PDB file of C-alpha atoms in Angstrom:
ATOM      1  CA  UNK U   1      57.251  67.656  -2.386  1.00 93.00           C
ATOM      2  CA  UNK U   2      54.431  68.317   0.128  1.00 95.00           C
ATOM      3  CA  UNK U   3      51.266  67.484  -1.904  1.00 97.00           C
ATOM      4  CA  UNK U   4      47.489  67.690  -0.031  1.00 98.00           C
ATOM      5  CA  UNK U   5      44.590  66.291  -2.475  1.00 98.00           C
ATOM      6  CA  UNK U   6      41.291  66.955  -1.231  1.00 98.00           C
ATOM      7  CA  UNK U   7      38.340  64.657  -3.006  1.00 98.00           C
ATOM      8  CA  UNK U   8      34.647  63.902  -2.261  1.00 98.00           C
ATOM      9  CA  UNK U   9      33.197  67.019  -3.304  1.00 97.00           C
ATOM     10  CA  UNK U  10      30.175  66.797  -4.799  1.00 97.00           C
ATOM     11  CA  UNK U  11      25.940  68.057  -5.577  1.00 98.00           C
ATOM     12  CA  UNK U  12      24.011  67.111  -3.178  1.00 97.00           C
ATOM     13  CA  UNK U  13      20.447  67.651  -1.854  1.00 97.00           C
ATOM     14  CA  UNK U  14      19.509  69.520   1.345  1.00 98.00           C
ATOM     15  CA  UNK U  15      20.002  67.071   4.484  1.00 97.00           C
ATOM     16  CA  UNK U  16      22.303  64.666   2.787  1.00 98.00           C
ATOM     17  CA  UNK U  17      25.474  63.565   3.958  1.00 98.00           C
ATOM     18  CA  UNK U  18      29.450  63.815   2.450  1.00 98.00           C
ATOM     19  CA  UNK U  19      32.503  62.579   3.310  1.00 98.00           C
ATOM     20  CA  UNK U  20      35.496  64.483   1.990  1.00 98.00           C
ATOM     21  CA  UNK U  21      38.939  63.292   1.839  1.00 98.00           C
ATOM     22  CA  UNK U  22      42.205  64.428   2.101  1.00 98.00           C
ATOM     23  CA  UNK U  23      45.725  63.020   1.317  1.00 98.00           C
ATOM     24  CA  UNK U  24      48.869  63.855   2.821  1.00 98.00           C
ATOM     25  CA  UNK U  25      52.303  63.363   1.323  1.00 97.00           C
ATOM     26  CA  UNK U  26      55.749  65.100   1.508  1.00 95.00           C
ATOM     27  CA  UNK U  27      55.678  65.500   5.332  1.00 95.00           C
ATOM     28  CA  UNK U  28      55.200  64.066   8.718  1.00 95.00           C
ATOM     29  CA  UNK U  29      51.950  63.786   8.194  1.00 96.00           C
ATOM     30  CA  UNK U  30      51.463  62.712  12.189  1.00 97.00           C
ATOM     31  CA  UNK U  31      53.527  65.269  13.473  1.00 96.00           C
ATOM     32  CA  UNK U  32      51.201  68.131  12.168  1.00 96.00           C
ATOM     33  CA  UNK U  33      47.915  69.255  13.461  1.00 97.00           C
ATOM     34  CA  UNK U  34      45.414  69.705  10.353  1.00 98.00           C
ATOM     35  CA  UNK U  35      42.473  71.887   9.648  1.00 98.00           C
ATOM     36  CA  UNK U  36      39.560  72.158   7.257  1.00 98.00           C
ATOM     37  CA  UNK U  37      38.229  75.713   5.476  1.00 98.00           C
ATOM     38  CA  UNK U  38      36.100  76.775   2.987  1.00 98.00           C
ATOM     39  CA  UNK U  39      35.334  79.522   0.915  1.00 98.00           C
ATOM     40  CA  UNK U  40      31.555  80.530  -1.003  1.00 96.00           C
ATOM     41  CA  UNK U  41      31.619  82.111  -3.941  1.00 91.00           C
ATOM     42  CA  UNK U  42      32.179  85.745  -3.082  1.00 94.00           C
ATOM     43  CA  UNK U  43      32.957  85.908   0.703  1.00 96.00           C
ATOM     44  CA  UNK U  44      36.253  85.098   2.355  1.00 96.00           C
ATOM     45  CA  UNK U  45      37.860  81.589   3.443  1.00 96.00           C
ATOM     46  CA  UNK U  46      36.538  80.355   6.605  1.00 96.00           C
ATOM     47  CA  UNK U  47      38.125  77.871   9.017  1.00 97.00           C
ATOM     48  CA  UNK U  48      35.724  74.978   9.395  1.00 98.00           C
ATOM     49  CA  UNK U  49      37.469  72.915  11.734  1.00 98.00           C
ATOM     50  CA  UNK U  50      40.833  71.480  13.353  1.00 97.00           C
ATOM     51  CA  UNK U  51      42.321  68.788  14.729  1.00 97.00           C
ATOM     52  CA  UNK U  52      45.827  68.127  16.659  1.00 96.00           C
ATOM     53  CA  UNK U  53      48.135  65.575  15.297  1.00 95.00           C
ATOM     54  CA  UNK U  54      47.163  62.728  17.420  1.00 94.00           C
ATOM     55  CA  UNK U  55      43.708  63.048  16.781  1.00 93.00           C
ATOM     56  CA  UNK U  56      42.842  63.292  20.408  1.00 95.00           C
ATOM     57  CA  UNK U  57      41.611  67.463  20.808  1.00 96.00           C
ATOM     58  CA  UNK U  58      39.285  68.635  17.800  1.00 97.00           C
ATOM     59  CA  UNK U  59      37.882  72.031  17.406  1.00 97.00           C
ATOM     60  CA  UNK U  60      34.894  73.462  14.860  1.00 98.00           C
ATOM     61  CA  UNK U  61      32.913  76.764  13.927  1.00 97.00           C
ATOM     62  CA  UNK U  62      29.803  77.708  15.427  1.00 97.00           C
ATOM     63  CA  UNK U  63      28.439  76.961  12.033  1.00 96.00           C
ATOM     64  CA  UNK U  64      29.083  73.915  11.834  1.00 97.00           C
ATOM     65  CA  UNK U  65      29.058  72.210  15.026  1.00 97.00           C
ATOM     66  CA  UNK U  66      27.256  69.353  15.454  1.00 97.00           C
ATOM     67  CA  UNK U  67      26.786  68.321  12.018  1.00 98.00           C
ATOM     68  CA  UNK U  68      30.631  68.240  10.714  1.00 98.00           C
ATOM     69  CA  UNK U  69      33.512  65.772  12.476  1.00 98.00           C
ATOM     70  CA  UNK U  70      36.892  66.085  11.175  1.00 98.00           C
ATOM     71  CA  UNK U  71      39.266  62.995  11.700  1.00 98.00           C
ATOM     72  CA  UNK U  72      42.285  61.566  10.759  1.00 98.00           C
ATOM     73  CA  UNK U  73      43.943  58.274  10.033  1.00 98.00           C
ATOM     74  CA  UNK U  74      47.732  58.565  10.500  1.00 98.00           C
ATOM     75  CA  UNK U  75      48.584  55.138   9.204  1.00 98.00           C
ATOM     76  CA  UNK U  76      47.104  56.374   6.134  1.00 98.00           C
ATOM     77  CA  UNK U  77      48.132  59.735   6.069  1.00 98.00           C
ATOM     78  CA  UNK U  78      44.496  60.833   5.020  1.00 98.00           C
ATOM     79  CA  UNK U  79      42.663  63.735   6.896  1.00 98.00           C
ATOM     80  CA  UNK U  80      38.859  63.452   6.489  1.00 98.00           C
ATOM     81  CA  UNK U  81      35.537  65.947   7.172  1.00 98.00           C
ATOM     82  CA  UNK U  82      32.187  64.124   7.960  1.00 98.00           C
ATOM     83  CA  UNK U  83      29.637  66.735   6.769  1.00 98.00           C
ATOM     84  CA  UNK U  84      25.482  65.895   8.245  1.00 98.00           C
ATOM     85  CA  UNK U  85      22.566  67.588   7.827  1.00 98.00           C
ATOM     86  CA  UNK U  86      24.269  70.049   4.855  1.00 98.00           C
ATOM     87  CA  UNK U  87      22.530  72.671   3.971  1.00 96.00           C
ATOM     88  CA  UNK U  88      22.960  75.105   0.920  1.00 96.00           C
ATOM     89  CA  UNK U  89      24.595  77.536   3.016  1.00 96.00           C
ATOM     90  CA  UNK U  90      27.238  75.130   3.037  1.00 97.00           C
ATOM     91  CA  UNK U  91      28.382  75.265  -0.608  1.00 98.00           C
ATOM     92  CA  UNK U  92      31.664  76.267  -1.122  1.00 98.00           C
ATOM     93  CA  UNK U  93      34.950  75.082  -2.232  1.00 98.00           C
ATOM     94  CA  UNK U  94      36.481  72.683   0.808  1.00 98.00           C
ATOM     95  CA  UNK U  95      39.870  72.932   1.321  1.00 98.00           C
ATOM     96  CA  UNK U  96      42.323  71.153   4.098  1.00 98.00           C
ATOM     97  CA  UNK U  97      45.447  72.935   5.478  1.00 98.00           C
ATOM     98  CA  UNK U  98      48.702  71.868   7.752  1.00 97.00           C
ATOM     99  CA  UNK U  99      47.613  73.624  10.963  1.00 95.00           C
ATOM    100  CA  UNK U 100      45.126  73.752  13.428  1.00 92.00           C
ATOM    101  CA  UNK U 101      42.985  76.732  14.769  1.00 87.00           C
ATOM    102  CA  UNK U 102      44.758  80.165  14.552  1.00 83.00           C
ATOM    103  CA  UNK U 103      47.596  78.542  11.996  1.00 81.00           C
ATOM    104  CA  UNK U 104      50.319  78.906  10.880  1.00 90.00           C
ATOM    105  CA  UNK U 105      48.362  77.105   7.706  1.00 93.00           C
ATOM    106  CA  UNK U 106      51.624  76.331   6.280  1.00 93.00           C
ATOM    107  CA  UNK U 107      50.568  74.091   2.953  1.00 96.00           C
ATOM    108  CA  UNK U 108      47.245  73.322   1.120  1.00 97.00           C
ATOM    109  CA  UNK U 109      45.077  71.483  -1.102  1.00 97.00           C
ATOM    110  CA  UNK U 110      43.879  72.329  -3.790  1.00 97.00           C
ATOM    111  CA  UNK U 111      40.090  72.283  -2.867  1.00 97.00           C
ATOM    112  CA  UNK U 112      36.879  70.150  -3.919  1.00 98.00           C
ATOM    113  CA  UNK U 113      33.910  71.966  -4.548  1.00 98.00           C
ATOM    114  CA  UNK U 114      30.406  70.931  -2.587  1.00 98.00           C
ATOM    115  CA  UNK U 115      27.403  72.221  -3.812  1.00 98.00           C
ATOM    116  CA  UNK U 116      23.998  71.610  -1.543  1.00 98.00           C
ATOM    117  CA  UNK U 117      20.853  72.415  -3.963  1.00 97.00           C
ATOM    118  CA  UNK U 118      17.611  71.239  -4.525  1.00 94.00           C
TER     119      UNK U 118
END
C-alpha cells in the first residue's frame, strides 16, 4: 500500500538548521510531483513547498523562501526539505504529500513535528 514516512523532526534553537526526510513506497514514486506542508498548532495546513517529479522545476511560500530547499532522490524514493535560518515561527507539524502546488495532494505522511525554541 502507498506508505509516506516523514522523519527528522526535531527541537531546535533559533538559526539552526534541519533536514527532514521523507520515504516513498507503494507508488511510482518518480512519476509524481511531491510537496511539503505544515500546520502550527491552531491555524490551518500550509503548503511549504513543491517539486515536479524530475526534480528539475521547484516552487516555495513567500515564507519560506530562501531558507527552505525541497529535493528529491528518485533512486531512493526519498523526498527531503532543507530548512536554514528556522525560526520559531516555523514550528509546526511537517508533513509531505503526492502533488505539487495547487494538488491534487492525493496521499500523505503522517507528519514529524519541529519545534524552534530557545
Amino acid at each position: 500500500q502507498v506508505q509516506l514516512v516523514e522523519s527528522g523532526g526535531g527541537l531546535v534553537q533559533p538559526g539552526a538548521s534541519l533536514k527532514l526526510s521523507c520515504a516513498a513506497s507503494g507508488f511510482g514514486f518518480a512519476s509524481k510531483a511531491m510537496a511539503w506542508h505544515r500546520q502550527a498548532p491552531g491555524k490551518e495546513r500550509e503548503w511549504v513547498a513543491g517539486i515536479t517529479n524530475g526534480g528539475s522545476i521547484t516552487t516555495y511560500a513567500d515564507s519560506v523562501k530562501g531558507r527552505f530547499t525541497i529535493s528529491r532522490d528518485n533512486a531512493k524514493n526519498t523526498l527531503y526539505l532543507d530548512m536554514n535560518n528556522l525560526d520559531p515561527n516555523d514550528t509546526a507539524v511537517y508533513f509531505c504529500s503526492t502533488g505539487y502546488y495547487t494538488g491534487p495532494f492525493e496521499y500523505w505522511g503522517q507528519g514529524t513535528q519541529v519545534t524552534v525554541s530557545s
